[in-house]
Coordinates of C-alpha atoms in Angstrom, one line a residue:
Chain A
X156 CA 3.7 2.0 -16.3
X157 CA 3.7 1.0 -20.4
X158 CA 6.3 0.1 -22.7
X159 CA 6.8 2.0 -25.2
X160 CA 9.4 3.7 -27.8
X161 CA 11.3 6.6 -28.1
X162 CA 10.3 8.0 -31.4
X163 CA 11.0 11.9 -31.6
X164 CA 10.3 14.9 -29.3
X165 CA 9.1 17.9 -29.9
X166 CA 9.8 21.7 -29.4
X167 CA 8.0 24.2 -27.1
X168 CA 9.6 27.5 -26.0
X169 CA 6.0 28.8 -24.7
X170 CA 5.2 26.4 -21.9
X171 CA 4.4 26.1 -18.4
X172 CA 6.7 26.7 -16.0
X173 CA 6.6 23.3 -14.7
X174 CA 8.0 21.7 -17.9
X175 CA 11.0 24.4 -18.1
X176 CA 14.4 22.8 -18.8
X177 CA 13.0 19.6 -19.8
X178 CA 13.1 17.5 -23.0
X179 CA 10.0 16.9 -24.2
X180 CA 10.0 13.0 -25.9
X181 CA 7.5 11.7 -28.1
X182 CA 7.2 8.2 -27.4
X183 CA 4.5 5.5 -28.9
X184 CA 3.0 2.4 -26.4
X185 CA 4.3 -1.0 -27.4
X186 CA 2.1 -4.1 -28.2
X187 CA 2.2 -7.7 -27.2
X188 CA 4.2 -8.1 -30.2
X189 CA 6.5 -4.8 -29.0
X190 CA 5.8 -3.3 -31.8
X191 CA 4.3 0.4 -31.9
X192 CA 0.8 0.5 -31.5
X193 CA -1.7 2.5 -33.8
X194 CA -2.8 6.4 -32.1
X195 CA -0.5 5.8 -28.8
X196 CA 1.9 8.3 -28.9
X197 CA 2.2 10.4 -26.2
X198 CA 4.7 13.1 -25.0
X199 CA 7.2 12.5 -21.7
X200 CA 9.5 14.5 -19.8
X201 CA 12.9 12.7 -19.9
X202 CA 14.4 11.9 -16.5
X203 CA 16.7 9.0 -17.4
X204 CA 18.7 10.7 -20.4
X205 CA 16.9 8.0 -22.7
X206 CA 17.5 8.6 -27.1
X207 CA 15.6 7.8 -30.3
X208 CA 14.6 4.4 -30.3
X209 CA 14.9 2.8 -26.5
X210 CA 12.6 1.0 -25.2
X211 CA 11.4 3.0 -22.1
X212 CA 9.0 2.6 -19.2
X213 CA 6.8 5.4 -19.3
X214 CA 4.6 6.4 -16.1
X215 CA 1.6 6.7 -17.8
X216 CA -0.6 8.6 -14.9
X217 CA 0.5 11.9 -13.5
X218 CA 3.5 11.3 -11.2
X219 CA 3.6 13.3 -7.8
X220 CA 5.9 13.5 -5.2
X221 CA 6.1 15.7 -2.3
X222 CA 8.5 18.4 -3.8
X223 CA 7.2 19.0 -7.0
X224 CA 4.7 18.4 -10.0
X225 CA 6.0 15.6 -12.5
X226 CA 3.8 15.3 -15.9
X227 CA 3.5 12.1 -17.5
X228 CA 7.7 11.1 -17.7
X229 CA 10.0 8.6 -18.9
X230 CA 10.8 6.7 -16.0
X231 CA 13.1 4.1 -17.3
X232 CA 15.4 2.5 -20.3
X233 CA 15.0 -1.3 -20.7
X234 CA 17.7 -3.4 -21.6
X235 CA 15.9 -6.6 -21.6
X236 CA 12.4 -8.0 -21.7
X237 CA 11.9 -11.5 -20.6
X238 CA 8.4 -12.7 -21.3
X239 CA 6.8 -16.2 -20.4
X240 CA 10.6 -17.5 -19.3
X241 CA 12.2 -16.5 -23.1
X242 CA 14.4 -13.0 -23.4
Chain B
X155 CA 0.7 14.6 -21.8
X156 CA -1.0 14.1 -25.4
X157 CA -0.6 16.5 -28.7
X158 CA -3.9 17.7 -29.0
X159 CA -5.0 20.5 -31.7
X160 CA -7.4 24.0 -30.3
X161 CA -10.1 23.8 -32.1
X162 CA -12.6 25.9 -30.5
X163 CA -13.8 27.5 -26.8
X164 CA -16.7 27.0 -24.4
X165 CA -18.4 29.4 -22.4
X166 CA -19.4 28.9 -19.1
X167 CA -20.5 31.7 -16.4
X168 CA -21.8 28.8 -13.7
X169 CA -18.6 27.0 -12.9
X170 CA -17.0 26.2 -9.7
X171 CA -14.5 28.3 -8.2
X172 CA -11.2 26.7 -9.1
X173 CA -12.2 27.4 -13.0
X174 CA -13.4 31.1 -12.6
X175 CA -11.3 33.7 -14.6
X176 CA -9.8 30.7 -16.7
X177 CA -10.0 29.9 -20.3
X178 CA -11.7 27.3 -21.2
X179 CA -10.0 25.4 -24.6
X180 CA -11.8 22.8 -26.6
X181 CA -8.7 20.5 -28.0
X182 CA -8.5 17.5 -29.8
X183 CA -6.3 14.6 -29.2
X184 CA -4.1 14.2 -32.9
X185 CA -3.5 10.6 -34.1
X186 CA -0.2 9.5 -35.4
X187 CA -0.8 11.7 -38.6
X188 CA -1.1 14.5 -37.1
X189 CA -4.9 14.8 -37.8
X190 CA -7.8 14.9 -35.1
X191 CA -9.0 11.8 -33.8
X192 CA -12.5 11.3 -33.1
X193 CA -14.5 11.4 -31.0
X194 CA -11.7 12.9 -28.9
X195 CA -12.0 15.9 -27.7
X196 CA -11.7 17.3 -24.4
X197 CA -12.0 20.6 -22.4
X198 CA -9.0 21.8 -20.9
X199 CA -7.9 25.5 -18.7
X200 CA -5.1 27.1 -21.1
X201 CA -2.0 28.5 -19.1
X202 CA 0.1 29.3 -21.8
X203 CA -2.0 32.0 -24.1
X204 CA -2.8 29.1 -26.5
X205 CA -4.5 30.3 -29.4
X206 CA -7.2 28.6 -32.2
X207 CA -5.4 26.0 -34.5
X208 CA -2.3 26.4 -32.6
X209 CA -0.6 22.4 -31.7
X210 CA -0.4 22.1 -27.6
X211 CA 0.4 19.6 -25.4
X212 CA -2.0 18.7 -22.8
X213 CA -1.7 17.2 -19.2
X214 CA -4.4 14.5 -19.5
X215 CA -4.6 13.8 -16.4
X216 CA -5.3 15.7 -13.0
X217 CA -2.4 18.0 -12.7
X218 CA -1.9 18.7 -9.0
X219 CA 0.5 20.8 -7.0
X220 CA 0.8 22.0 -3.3
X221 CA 0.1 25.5 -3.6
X222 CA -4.0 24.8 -6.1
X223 CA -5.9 22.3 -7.9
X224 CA -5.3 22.7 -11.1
X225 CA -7.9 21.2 -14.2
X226 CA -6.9 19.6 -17.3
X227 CA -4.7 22.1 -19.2
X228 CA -2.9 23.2 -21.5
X229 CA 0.8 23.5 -20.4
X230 CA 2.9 24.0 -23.6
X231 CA 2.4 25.1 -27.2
X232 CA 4.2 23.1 -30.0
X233 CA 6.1 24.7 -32.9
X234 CA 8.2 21.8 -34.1
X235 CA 7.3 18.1 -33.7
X236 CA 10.8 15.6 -34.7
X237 CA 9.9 11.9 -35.5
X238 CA 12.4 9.8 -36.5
X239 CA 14.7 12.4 -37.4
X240 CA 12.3 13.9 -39.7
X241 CA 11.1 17.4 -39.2
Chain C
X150 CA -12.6 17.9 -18.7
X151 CA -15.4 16.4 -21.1
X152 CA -18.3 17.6 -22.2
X153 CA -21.4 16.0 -21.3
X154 CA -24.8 15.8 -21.2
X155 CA -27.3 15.1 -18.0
X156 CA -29.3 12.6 -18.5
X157 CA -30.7 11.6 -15.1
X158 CA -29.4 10.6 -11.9
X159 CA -29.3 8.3 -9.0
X160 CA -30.5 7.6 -5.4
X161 CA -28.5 6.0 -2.8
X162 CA -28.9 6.2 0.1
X163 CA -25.6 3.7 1.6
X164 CA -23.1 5.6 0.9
X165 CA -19.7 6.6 2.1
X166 CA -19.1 9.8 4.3
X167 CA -17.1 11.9 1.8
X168 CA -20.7 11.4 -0.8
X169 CA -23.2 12.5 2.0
X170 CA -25.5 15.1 0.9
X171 CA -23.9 15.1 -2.5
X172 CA -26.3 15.1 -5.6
X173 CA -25.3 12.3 -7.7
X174 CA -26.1 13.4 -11.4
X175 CA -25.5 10.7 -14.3
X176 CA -23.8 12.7 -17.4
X177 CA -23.1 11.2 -20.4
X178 CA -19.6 12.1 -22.6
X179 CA -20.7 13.9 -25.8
X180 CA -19.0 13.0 -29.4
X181 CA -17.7 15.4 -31.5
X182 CA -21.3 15.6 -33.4
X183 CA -22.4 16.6 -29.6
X184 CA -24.6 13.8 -29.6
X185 CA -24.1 11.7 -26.3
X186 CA -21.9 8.5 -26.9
X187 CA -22.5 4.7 -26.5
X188 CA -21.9 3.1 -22.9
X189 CA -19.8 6.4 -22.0
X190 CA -22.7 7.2 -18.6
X191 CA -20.5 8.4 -15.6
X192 CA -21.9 9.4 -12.5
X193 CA -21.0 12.5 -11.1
X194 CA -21.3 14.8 -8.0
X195 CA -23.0 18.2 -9.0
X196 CA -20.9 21.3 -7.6
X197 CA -22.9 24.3 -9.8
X198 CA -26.7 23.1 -9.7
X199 CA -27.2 21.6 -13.3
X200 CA -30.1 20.3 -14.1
X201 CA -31.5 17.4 -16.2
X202 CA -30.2 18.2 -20.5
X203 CA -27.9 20.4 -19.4
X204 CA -24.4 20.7 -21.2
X205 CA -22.2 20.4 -18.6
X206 CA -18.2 20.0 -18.2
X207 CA -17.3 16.9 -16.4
X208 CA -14.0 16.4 -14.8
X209 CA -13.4 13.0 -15.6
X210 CA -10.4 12.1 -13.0
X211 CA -10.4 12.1 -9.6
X212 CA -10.7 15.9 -8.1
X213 CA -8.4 17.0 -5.4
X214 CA -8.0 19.7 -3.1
X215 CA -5.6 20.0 0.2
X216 CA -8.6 20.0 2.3
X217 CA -11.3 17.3 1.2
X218 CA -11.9 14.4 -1.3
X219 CA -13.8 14.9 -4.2
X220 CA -15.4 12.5 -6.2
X221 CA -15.9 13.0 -9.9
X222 CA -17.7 16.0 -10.8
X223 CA -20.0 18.7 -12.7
X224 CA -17.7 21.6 -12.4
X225 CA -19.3 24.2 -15.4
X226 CA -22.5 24.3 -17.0
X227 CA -21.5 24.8 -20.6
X228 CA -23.6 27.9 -22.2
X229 CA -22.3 28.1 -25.8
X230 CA -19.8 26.0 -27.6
X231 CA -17.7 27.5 -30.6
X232 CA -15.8 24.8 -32.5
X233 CA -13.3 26.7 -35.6
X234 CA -15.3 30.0 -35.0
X235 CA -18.2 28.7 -35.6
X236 CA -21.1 28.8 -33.0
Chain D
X117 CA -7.5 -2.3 -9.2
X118 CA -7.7 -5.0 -12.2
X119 CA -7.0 -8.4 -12.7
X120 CA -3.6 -9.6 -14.2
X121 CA -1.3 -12.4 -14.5
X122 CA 2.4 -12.6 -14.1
X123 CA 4.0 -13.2 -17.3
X124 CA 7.6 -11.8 -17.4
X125 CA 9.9 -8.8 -16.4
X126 CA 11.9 -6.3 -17.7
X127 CA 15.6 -5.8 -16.7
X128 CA 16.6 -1.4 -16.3
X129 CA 19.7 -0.4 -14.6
X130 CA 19.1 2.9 -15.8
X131 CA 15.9 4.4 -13.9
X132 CA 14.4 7.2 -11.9
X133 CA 15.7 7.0 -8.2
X134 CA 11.9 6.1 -7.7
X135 CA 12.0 2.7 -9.2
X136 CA 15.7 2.2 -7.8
X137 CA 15.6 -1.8 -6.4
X138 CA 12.0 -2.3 -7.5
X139 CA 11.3 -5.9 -9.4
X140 CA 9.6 -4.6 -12.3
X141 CA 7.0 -7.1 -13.3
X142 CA 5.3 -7.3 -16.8
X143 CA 1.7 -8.0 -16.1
X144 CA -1.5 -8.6 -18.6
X145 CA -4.9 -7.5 -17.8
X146 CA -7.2 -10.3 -17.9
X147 CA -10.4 -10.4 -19.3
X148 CA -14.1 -12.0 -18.3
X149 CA -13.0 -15.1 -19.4
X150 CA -9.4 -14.5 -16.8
X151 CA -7.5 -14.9 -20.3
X152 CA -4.9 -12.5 -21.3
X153 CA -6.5 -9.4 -23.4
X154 CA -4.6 -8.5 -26.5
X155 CA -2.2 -5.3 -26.0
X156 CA -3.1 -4.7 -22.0
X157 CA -0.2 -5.6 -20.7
X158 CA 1.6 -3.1 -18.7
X159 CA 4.7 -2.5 -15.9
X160 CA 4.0 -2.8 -12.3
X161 CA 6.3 -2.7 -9.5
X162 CA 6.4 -5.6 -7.3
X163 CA 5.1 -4.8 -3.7
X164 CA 4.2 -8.8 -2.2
X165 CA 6.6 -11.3 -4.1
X166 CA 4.7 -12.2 -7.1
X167 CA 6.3 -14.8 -9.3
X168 CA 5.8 -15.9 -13.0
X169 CA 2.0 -16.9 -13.9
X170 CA 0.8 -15.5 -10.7
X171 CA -3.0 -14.0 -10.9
X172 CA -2.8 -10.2 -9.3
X173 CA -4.3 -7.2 -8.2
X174 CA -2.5 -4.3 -10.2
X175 CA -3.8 -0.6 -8.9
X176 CA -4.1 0.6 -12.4
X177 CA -3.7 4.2 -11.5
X178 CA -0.8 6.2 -9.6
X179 CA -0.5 5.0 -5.8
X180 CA 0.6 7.7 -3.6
X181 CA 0.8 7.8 0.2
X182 CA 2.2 10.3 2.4
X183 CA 5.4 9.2 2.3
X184 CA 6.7 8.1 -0.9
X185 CA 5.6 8.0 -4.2
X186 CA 4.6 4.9 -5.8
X187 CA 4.6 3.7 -9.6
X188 CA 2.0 1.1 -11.0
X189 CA 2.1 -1.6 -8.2
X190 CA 1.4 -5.3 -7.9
X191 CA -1.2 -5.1 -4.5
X192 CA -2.0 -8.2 -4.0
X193 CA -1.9 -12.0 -5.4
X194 CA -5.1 -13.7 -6.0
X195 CA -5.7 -17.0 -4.3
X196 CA -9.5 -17.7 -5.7
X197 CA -11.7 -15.7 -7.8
X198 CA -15.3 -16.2 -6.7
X199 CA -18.1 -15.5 -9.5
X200 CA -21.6 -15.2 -9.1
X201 CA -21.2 -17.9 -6.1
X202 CA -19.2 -20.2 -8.3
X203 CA -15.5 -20.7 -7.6
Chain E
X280 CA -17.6 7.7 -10.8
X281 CA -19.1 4.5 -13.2
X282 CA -22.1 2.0 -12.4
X283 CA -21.1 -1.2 -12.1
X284 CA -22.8 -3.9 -10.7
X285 CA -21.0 -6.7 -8.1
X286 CA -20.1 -9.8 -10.0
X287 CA -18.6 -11.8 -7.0
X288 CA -15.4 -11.6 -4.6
X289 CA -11.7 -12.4 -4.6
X290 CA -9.4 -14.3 -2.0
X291 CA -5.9 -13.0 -1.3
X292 CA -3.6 -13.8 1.9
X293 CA -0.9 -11.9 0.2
X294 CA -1.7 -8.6 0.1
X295 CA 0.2 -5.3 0.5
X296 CA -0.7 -3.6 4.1
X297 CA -3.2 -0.9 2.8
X298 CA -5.5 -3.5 1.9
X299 CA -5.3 -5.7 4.5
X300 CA -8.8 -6.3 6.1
X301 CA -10.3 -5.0 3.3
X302 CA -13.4 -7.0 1.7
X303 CA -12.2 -7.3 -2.3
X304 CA -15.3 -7.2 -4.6
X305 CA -15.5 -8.1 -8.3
X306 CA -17.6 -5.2 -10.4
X307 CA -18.4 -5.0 -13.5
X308 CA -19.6 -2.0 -15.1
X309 CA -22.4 -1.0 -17.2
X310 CA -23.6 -0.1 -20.1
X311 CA -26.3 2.5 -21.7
X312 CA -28.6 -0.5 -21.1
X313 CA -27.5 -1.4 -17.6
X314 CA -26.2 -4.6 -18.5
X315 CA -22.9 -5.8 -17.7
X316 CA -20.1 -4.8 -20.0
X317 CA -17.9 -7.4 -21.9
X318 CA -13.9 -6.9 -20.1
X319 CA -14.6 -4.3 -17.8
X320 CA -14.7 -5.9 -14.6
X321 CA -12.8 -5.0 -11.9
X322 CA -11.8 -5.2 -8.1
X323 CA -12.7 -2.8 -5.6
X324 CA -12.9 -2.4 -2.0
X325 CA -15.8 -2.5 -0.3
X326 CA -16.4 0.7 1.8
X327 CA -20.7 0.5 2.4
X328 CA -21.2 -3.1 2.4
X329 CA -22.3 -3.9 -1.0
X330 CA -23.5 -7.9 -1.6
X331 CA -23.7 -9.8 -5.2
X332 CA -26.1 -8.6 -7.4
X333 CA -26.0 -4.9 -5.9
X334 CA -25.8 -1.8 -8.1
X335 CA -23.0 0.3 -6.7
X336 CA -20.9 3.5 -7.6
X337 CA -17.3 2.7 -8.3
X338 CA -14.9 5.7 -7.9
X339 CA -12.9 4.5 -11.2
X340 CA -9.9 6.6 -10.1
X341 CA -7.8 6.2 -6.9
X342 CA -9.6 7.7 -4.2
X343 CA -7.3 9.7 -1.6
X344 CA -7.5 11.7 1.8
X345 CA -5.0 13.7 3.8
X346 CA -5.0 10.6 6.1
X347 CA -5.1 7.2 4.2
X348 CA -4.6 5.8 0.6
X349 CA -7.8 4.0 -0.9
X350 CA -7.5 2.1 -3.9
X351 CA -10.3 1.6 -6.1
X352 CA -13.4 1.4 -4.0
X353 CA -17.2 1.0 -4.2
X354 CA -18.5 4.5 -2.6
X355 CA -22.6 3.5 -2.6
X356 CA -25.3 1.6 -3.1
X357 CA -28.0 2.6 -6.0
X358 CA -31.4 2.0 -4.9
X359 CA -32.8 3.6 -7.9
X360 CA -31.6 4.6 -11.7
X361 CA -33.6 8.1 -13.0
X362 CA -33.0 8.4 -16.5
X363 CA -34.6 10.9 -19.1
X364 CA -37.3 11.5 -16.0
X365 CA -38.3 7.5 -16.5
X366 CA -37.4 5.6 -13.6

């Protein structure tokens, strides 16, 4: 999984039927420094209810499970990030 | 998934079975401006009646469900992308 | 998928079960010039009998189907390419 | 699977019923060197009690067995890395 | 699948049960040149008995079967290299 950003979503009424029903976030990988990083952005299925701006883990590989397909999804908000023993 | 733009078709009458009868989309992945990158262009099965020019999202990695194998593809077509608020 | 080129291929002859009689073609990605780029070489297991300069598609991630592995591998040979209606 | 060391986690009460009581390590790739590389660093769920500064095996890609599905995971922790006969 | 050529070996008690037994090689991976590429080393399991030095094929991807997950694994040893007809 990355870290990344929520920073829009996007609209698509003609779509697979797969993707019907969900929201469609546009979210951009984080750097070392958390910031955005240049020509990451990529676009998630929402599972977690997550809005512009959270930080959100992001399963960057096609998700599967035994029921159904998952596309690339937002898997988690994050509330904190410790690194190295700071917050 | 990844925004990518059409930009052209291939055409291929030796292909292996799980691609015959599809439609074989050249797409680009689009950086943060919304331009192509290069160097980044892939070939991917359309399932939504994308069209040339038109903005799609694009599973970018295997898709896979119970039922068929399914190629790279094109599983939605964008009309609206929201970033930061901003149309 | 990728486009790419064949530009040779390998012998082996320890190899694992699911590779056995498999013809192991190296293909290099092509650039959007469709000149083959630096340091991309895969090698990949032929499925549609391409030979050595052919344009080929190349599924770049792990192929699956319910009833065997399959490796990385030539699944087109690529007869015309037509980028923005242009041949 | 890559090299990676240990430096941090992330905190998410708010998460896919996948993730639900996973440790969620943050883990950087390391490099030829076995030093950090700049903007690699990535989520993994914890699967053999890593702790902070730990060298790992992180299966970079989506785990998935018959049973459950499984995120980014933490595989294994490296006791020595042998090079080229040296330690 | 990518060439890559077996750099050494790593040691790891802890590991999570689908590797256990398994024989953990280091590989880097090559370039146009066959020479060893800067960062791109990883660890795979050995499935055909690969030693140091040895060219090998490295499925990239996770490799998986109706019966058991595989992580990343080294699938054959290359005898020879054909490139361009040259050997």
């Amino acid at each position: 999984m990355i870290l990344a950003k929520v920073i829009g979503h996007v609209v698509a009424t003609q779509k697979c039927q797969e993707l019907s029903g969900s929201n469609l976030l546009m979210v951009t990988a984080l750097g070392d420094d958390l910031n955005p990083l240049k020509d990451r952005t990529y676009v998630a299925v929402d599972s977690v209810g997550a809005g512009i701006n959270d930080i959100v883990l992001v399963e960057e590989y096609l998700a599967l499970n035994k029921d159904k397909y998952k596309a690339m999804s937002v898997v988690a908000i994050v509330e904190k990030v410790y690194r190295d023993g700071r917050e």
